[in-house]
Short mmCIF file of N, CA and C and ligand atoms in Angstrom, two decimals:
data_model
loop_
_atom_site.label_atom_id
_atom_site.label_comp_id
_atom_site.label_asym_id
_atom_site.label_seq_id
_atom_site.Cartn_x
_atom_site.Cartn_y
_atom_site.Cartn_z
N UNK A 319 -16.01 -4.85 11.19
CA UNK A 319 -15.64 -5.07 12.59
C UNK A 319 -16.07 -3.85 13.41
N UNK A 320 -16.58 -4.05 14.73
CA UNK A 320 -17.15 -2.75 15.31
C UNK A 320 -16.65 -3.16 16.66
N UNK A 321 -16.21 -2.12 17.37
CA UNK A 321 -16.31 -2.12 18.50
C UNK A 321 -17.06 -1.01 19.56
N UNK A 322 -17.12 -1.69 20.29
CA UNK A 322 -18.45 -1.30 21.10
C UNK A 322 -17.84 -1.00 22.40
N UNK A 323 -18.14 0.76 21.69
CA UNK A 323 -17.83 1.78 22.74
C UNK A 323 -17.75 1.95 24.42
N UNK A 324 -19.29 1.58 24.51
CA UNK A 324 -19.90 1.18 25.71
C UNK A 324 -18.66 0.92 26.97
N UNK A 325 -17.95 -0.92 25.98
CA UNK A 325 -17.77 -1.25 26.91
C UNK A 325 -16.29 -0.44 26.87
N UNK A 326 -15.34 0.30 26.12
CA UNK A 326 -14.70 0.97 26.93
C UNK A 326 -14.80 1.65 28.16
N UNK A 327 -15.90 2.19 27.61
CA UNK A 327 -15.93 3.14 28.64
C UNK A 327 -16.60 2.86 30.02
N UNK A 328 -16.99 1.29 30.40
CA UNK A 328 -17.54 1.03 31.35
C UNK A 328 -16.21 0.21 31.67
N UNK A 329 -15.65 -0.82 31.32
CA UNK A 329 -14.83 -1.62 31.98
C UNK A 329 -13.45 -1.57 31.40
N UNK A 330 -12.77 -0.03 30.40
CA UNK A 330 -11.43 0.07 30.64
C UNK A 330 -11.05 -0.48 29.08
N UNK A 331 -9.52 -0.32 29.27
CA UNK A 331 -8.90 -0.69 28.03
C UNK A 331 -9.88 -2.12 27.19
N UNK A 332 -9.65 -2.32 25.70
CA UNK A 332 -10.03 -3.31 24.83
C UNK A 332 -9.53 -3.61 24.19
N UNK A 333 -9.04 -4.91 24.02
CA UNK A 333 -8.02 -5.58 22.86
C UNK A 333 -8.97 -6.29 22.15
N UNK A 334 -8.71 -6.42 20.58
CA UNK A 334 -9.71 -6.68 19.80
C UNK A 334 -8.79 -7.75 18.75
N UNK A 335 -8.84 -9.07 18.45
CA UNK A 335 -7.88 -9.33 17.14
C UNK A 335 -9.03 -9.63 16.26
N UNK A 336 -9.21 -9.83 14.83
CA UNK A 336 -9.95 -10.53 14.38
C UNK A 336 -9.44 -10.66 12.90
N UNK A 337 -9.64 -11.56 12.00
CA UNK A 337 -9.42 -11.65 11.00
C UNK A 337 -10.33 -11.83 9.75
N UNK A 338 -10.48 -10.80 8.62
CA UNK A 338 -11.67 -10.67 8.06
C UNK A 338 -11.27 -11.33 6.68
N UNK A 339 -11.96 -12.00 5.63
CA UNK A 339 -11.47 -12.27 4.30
C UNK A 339 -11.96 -10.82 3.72
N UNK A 340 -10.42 -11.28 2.79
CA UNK A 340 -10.36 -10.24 1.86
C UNK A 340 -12.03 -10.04 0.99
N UNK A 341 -12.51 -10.91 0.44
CA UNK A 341 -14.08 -10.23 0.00
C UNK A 341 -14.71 -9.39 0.64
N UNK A 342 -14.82 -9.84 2.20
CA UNK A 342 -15.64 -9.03 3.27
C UNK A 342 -15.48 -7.87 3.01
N UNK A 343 -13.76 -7.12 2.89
CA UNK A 343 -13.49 -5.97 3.41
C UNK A 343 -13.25 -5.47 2.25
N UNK A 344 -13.33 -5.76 1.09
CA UNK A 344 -12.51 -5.08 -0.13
C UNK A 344 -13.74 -5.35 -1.54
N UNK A 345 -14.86 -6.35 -1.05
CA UNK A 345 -15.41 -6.71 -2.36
C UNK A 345 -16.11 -5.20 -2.84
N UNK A 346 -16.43 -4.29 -2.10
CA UNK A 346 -16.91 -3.00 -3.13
C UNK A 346 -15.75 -2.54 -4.41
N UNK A 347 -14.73 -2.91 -3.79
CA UNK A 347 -14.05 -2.50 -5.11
C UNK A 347 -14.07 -2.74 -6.31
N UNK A 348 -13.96 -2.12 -7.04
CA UNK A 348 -13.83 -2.75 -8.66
C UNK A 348 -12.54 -3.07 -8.80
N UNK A 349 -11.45 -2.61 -8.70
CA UNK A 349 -10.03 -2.41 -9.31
C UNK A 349 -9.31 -2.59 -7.80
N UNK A 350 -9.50 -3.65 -6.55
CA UNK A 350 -9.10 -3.92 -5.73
C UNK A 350 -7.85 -4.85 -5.84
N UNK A 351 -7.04 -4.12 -5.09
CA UNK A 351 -5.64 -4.76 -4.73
C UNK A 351 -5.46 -6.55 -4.84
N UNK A 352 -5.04 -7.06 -5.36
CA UNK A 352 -4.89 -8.70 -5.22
C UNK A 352 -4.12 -9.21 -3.75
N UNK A 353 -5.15 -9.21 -2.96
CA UNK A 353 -4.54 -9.20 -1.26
C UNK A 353 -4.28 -10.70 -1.18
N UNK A 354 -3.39 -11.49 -0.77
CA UNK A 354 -3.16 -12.78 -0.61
C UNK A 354 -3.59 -13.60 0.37
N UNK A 355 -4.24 -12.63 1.45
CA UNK A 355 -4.17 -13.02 2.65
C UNK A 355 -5.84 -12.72 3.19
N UNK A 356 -5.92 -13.43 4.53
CA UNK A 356 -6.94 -12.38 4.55
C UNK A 356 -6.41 -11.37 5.74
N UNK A 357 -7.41 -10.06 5.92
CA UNK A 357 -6.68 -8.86 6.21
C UNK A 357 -6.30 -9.52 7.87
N UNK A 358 -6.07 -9.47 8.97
CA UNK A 358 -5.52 -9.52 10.62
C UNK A 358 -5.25 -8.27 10.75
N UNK A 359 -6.57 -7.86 11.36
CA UNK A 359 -7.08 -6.94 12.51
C UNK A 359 -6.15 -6.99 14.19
N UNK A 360 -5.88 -5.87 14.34
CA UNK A 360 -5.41 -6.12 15.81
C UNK A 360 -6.12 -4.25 16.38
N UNK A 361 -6.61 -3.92 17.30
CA UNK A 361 -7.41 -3.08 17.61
C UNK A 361 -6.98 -2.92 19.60
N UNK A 362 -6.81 -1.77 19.64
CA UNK A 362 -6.47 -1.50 21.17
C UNK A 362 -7.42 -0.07 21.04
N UNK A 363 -8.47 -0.54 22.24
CA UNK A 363 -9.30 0.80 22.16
C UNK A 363 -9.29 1.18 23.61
N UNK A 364 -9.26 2.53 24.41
CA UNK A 364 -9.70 3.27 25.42
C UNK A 364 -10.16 4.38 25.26
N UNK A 365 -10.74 5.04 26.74
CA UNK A 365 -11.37 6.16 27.00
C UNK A 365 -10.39 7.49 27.30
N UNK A 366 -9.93 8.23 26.68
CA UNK A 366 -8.91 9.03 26.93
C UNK A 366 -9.66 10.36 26.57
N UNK A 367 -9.36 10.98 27.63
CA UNK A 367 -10.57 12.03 28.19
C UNK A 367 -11.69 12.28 28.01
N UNK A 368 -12.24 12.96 26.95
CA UNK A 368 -13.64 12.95 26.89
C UNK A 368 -13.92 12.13 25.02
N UNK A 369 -12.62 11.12 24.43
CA UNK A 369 -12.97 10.55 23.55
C UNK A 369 -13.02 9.53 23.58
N UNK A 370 -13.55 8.29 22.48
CA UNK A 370 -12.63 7.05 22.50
C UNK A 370 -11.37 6.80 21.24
N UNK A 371 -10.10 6.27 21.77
CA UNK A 371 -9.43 6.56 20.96
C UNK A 371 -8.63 4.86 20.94
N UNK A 372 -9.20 4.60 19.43
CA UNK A 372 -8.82 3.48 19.05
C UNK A 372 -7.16 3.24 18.23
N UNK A 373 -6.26 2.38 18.31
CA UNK A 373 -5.70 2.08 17.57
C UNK A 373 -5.34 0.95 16.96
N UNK A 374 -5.51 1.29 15.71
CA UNK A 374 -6.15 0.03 14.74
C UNK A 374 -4.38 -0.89 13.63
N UNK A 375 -4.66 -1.69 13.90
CA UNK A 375 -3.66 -2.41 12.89
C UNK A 375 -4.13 -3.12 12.14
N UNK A 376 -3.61 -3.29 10.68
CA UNK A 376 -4.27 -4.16 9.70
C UNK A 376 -2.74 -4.85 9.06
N UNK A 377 -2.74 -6.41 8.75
CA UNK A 377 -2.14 -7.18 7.93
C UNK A 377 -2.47 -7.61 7.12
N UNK A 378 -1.67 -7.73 6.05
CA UNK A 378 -2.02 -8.49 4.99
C UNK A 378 -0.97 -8.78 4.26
N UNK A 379 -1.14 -9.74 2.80
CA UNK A 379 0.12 -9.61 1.81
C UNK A 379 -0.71 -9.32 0.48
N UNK A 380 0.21 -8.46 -0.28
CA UNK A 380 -0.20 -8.00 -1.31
C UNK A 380 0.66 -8.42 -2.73
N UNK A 381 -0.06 -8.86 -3.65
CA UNK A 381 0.95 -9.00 -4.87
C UNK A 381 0.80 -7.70 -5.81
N UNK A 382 2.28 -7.65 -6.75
CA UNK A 382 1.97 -6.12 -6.88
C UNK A 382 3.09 -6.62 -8.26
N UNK A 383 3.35 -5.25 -8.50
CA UNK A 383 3.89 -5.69 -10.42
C UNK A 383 4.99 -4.53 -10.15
N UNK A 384 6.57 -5.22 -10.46
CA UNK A 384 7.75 -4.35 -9.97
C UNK A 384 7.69 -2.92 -11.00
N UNK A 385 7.70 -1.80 -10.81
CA UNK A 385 7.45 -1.05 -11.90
C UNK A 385 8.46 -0.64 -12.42
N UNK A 386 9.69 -1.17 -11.97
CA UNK A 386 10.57 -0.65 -13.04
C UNK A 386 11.03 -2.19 -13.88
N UNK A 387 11.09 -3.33 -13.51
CA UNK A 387 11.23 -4.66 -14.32
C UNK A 387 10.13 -5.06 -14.62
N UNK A 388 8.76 -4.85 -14.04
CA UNK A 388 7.77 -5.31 -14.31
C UNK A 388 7.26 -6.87 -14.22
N UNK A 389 7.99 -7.19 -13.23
CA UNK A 389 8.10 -8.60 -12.53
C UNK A 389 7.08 -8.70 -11.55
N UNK A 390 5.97 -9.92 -11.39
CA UNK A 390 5.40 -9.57 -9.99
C UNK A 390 5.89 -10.53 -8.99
N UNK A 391 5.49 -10.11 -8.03
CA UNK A 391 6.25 -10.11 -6.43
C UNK A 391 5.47 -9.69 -5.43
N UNK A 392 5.21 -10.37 -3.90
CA UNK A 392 4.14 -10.15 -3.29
C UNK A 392 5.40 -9.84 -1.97
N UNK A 393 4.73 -8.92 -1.02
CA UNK A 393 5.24 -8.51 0.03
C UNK A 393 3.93 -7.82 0.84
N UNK A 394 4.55 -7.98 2.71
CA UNK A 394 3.71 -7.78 3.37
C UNK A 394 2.98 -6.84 3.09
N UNK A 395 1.17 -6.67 3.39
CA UNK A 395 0.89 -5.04 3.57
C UNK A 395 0.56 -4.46 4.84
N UNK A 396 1.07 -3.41 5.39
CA UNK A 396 0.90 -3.40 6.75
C UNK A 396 0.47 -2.16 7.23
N UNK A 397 -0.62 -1.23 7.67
CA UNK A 397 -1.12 -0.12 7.92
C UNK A 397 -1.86 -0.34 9.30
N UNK A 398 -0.91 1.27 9.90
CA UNK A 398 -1.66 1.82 11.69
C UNK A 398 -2.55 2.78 10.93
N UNK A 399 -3.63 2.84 12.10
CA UNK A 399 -4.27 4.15 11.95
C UNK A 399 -4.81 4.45 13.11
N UNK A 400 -5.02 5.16 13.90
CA UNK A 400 -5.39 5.82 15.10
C UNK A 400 -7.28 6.96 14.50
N UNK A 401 -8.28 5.94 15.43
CA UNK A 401 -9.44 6.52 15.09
C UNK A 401 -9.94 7.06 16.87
N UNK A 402 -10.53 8.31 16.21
CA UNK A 402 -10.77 9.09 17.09
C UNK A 402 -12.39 9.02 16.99
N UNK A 403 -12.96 8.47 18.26
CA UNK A 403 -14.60 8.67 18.37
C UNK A 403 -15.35 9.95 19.82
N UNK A 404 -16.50 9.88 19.17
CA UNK A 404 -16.76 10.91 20.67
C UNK A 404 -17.39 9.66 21.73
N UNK A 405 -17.17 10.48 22.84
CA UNK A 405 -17.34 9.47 24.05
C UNK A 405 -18.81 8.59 23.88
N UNK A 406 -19.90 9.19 23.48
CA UNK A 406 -21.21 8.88 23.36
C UNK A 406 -21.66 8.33 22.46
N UNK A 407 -20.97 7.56 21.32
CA UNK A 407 -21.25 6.46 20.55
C UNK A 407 -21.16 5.19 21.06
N UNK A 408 -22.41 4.45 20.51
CA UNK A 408 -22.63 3.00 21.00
C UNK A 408 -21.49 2.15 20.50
N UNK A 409 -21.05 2.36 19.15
CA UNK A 409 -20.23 1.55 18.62
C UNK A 409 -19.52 2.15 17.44
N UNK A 410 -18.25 2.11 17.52
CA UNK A 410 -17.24 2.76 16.51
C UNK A 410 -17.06 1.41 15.16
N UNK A 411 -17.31 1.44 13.83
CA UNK A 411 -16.84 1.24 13.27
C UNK A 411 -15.12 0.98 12.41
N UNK A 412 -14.61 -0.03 12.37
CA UNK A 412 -13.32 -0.02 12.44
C UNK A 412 -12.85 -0.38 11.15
N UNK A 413 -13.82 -1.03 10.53
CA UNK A 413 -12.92 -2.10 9.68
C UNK A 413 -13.11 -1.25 8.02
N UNK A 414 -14.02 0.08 8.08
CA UNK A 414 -13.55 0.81 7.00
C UNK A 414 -12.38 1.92 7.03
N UNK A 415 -12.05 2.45 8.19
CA UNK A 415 -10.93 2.85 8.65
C UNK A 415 -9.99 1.62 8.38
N UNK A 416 -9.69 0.88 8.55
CA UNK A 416 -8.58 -0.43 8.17
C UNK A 416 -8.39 -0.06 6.69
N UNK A 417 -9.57 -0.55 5.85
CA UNK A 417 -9.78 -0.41 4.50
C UNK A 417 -9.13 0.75 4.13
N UNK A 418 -9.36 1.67 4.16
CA UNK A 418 -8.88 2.75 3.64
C UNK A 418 -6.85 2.94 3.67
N UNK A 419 -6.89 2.48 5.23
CA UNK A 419 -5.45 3.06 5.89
C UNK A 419 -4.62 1.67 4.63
N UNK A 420 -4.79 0.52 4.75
CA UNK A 420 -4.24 -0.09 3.82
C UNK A 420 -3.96 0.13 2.13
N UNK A 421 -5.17 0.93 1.43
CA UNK A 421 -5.15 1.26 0.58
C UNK A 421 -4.14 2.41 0.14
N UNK A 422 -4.15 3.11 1.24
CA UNK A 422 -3.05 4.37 1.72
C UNK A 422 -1.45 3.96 1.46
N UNK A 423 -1.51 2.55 2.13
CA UNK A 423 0.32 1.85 2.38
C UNK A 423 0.24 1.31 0.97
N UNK A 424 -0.60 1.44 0.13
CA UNK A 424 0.26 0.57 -1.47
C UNK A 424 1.05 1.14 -1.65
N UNK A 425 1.98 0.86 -2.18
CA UNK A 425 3.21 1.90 -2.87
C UNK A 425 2.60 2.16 -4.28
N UNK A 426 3.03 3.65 -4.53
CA UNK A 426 2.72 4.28 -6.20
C UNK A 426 3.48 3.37 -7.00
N UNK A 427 4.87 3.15 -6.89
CA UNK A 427 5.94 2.88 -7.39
C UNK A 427 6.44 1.58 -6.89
N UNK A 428 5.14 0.50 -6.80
CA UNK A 428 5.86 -0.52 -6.41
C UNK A 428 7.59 -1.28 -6.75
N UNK A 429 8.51 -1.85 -6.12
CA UNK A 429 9.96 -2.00 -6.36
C UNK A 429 9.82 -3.53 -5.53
N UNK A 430 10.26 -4.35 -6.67
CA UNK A 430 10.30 -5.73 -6.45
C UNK A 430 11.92 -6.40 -5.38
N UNK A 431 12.50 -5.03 -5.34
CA UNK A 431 13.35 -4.65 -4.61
C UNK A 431 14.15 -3.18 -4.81
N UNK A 432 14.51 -2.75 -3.64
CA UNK A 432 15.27 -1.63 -3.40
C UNK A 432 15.86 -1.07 -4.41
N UNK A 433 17.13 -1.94 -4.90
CA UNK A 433 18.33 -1.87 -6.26
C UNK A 433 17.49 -2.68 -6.96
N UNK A 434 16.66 -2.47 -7.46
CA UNK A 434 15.81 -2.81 -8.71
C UNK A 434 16.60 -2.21 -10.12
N UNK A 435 17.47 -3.29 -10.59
CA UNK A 435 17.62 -2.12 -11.95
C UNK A 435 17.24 -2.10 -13.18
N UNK A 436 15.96 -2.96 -13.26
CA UNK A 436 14.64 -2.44 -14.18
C UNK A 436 15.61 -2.99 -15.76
N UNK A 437 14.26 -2.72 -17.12
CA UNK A 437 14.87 -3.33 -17.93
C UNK A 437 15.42 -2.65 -19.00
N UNK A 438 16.32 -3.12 -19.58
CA UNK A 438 16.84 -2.29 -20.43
C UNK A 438 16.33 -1.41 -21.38
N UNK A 439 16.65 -0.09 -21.57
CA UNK A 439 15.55 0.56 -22.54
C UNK A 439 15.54 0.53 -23.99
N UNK A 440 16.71 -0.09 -24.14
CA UNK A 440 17.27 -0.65 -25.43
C UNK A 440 16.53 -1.85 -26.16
N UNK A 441 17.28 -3.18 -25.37
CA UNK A 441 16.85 -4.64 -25.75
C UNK A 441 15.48 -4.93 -24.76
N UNK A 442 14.64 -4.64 -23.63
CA UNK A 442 13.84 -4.94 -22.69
C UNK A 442 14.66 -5.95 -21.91
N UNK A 443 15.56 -6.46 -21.20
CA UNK A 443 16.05 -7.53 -21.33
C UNK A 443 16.06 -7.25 -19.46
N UNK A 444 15.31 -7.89 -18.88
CA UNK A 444 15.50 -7.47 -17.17
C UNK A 444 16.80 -7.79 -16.69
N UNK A 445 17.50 -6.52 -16.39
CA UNK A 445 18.94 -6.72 -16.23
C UNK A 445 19.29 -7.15 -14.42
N UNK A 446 18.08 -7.54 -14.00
CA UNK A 446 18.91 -8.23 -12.71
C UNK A 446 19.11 -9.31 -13.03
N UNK A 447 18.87 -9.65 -14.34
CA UNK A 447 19.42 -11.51 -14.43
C UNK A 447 20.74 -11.19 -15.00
N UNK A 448 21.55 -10.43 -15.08
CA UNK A 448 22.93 -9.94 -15.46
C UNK A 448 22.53 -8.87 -17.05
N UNK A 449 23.75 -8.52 -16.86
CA UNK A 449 24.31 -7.28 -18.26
C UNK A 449 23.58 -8.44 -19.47
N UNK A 450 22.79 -7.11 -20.38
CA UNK A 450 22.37 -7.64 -21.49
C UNK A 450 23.43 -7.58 -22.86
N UNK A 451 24.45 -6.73 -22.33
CA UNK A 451 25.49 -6.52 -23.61
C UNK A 451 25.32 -5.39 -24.52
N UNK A 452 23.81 -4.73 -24.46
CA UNK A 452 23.98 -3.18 -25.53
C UNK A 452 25.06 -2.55 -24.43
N UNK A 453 26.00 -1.93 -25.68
CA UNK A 453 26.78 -0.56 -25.80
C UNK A 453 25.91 0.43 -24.84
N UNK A 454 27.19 0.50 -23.91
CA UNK A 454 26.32 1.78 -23.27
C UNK A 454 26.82 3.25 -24.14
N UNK A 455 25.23 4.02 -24.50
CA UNK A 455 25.33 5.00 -24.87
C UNK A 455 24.76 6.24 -24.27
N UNK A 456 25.50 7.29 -23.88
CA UNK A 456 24.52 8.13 -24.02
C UNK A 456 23.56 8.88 -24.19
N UNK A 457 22.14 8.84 -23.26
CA UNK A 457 21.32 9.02 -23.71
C UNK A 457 20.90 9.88 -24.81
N UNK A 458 19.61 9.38 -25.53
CA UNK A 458 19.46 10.13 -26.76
C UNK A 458 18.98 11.97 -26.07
N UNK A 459 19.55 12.99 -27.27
CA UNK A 459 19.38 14.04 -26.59
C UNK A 459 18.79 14.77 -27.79
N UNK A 460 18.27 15.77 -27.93
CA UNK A 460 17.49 16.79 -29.07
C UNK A 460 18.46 16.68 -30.03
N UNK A 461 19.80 17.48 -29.01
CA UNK A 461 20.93 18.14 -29.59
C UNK A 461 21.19 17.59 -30.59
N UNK A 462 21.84 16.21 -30.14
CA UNK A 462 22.12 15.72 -31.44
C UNK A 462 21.96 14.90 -32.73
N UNK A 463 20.63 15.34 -32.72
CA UNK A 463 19.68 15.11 -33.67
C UNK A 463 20.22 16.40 -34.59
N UNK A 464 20.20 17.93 -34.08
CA UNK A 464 20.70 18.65 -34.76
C UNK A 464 21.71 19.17 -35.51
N UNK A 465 22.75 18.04 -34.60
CA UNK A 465 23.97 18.59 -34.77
C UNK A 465 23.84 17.68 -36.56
N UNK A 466 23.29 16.58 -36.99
CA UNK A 466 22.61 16.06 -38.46
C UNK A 466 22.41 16.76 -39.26
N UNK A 467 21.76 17.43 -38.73
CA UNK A 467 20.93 18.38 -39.64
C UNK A 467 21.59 19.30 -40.80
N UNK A 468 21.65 18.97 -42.14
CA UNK A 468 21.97 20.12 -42.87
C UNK A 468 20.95 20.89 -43.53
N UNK A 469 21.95 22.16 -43.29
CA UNK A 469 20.81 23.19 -44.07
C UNK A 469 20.89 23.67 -45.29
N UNK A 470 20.34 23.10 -46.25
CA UNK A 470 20.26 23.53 -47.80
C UNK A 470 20.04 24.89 -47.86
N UNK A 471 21.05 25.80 -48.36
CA UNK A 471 20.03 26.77 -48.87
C UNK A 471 19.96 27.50 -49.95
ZN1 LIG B 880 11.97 -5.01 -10.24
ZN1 LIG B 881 20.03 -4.13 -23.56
#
């Protein structure tokens, strides 16, 4: 997606929507996000002093893998980014700035929700479908591994 500088700067503010498929904007990837959607562009560009200064929105939905239950689950993806051009370009490029700023909003640690409480480390047993029933124990510790230990001597 490009917008064209020019006409900021000849006839004033620019509203831009457009909507790109996910191949368009993402097929260089190898190991690209599973986007559900395709991306919705929304773009507000003007001339603000001697630059052009775009601000860019990108939508999408993303499916993603809960990392502490390991459940997948898709939720919006949604990234601003504010691009800064010099006044004297014919046309600003937008839609790899999008690319990027979205790649930015994945979460490291995707959470299929907030109170995610992931699966048991015991039985695996994903405990938001209720209590699996192991004994809660204290986690395992060095210590008392040693406190076992006899010493022949
Ligand atoms: Zn989860
Ligand atoms: Zn368990």
């Amino acid at each position: 997606m490009k917008l064209r500088a020019r006409e900021v700067r000849d006839c004033g503010p620019l509203d831009l929507e457009e909507t790109v498929p996910v191949e368009t904007m993402f097929s260089a990837l190898p190991d690209r996000p599973s986007l559900l959607a395709p991306i919705h562009l929304n773009v507000h560009a003007e001339a603000v002093d001697d630059e052009i200064l775009a601000l860019i929105k990108a939508e999408t939905r993303v499916a993603l893998e809960c990392s502490r239950c390991l459940e997948p689950f898709e939720r919006p993806l949604k990234a601003t980014v504010t691009l800064h051009a010099p006044f004297e370009v014919e046309e600003v490029e937008v839609g790899e700035q999008a690319r990027q700023s979205l790649l930015l909003a994945l979460p490291l640690k995707p959470l299929c929700r907030p109170d995610c409480k992931g699966l048991c480390d015991r039985c695996g047993k994903n405990r938001n479908s209720g209590p699996c029933g192991c004994a809660k124990e204290p986690a395992e510790s060095p210590f008392n591994k040693l406190k076992d230990l006899k010493i022949n001597k």
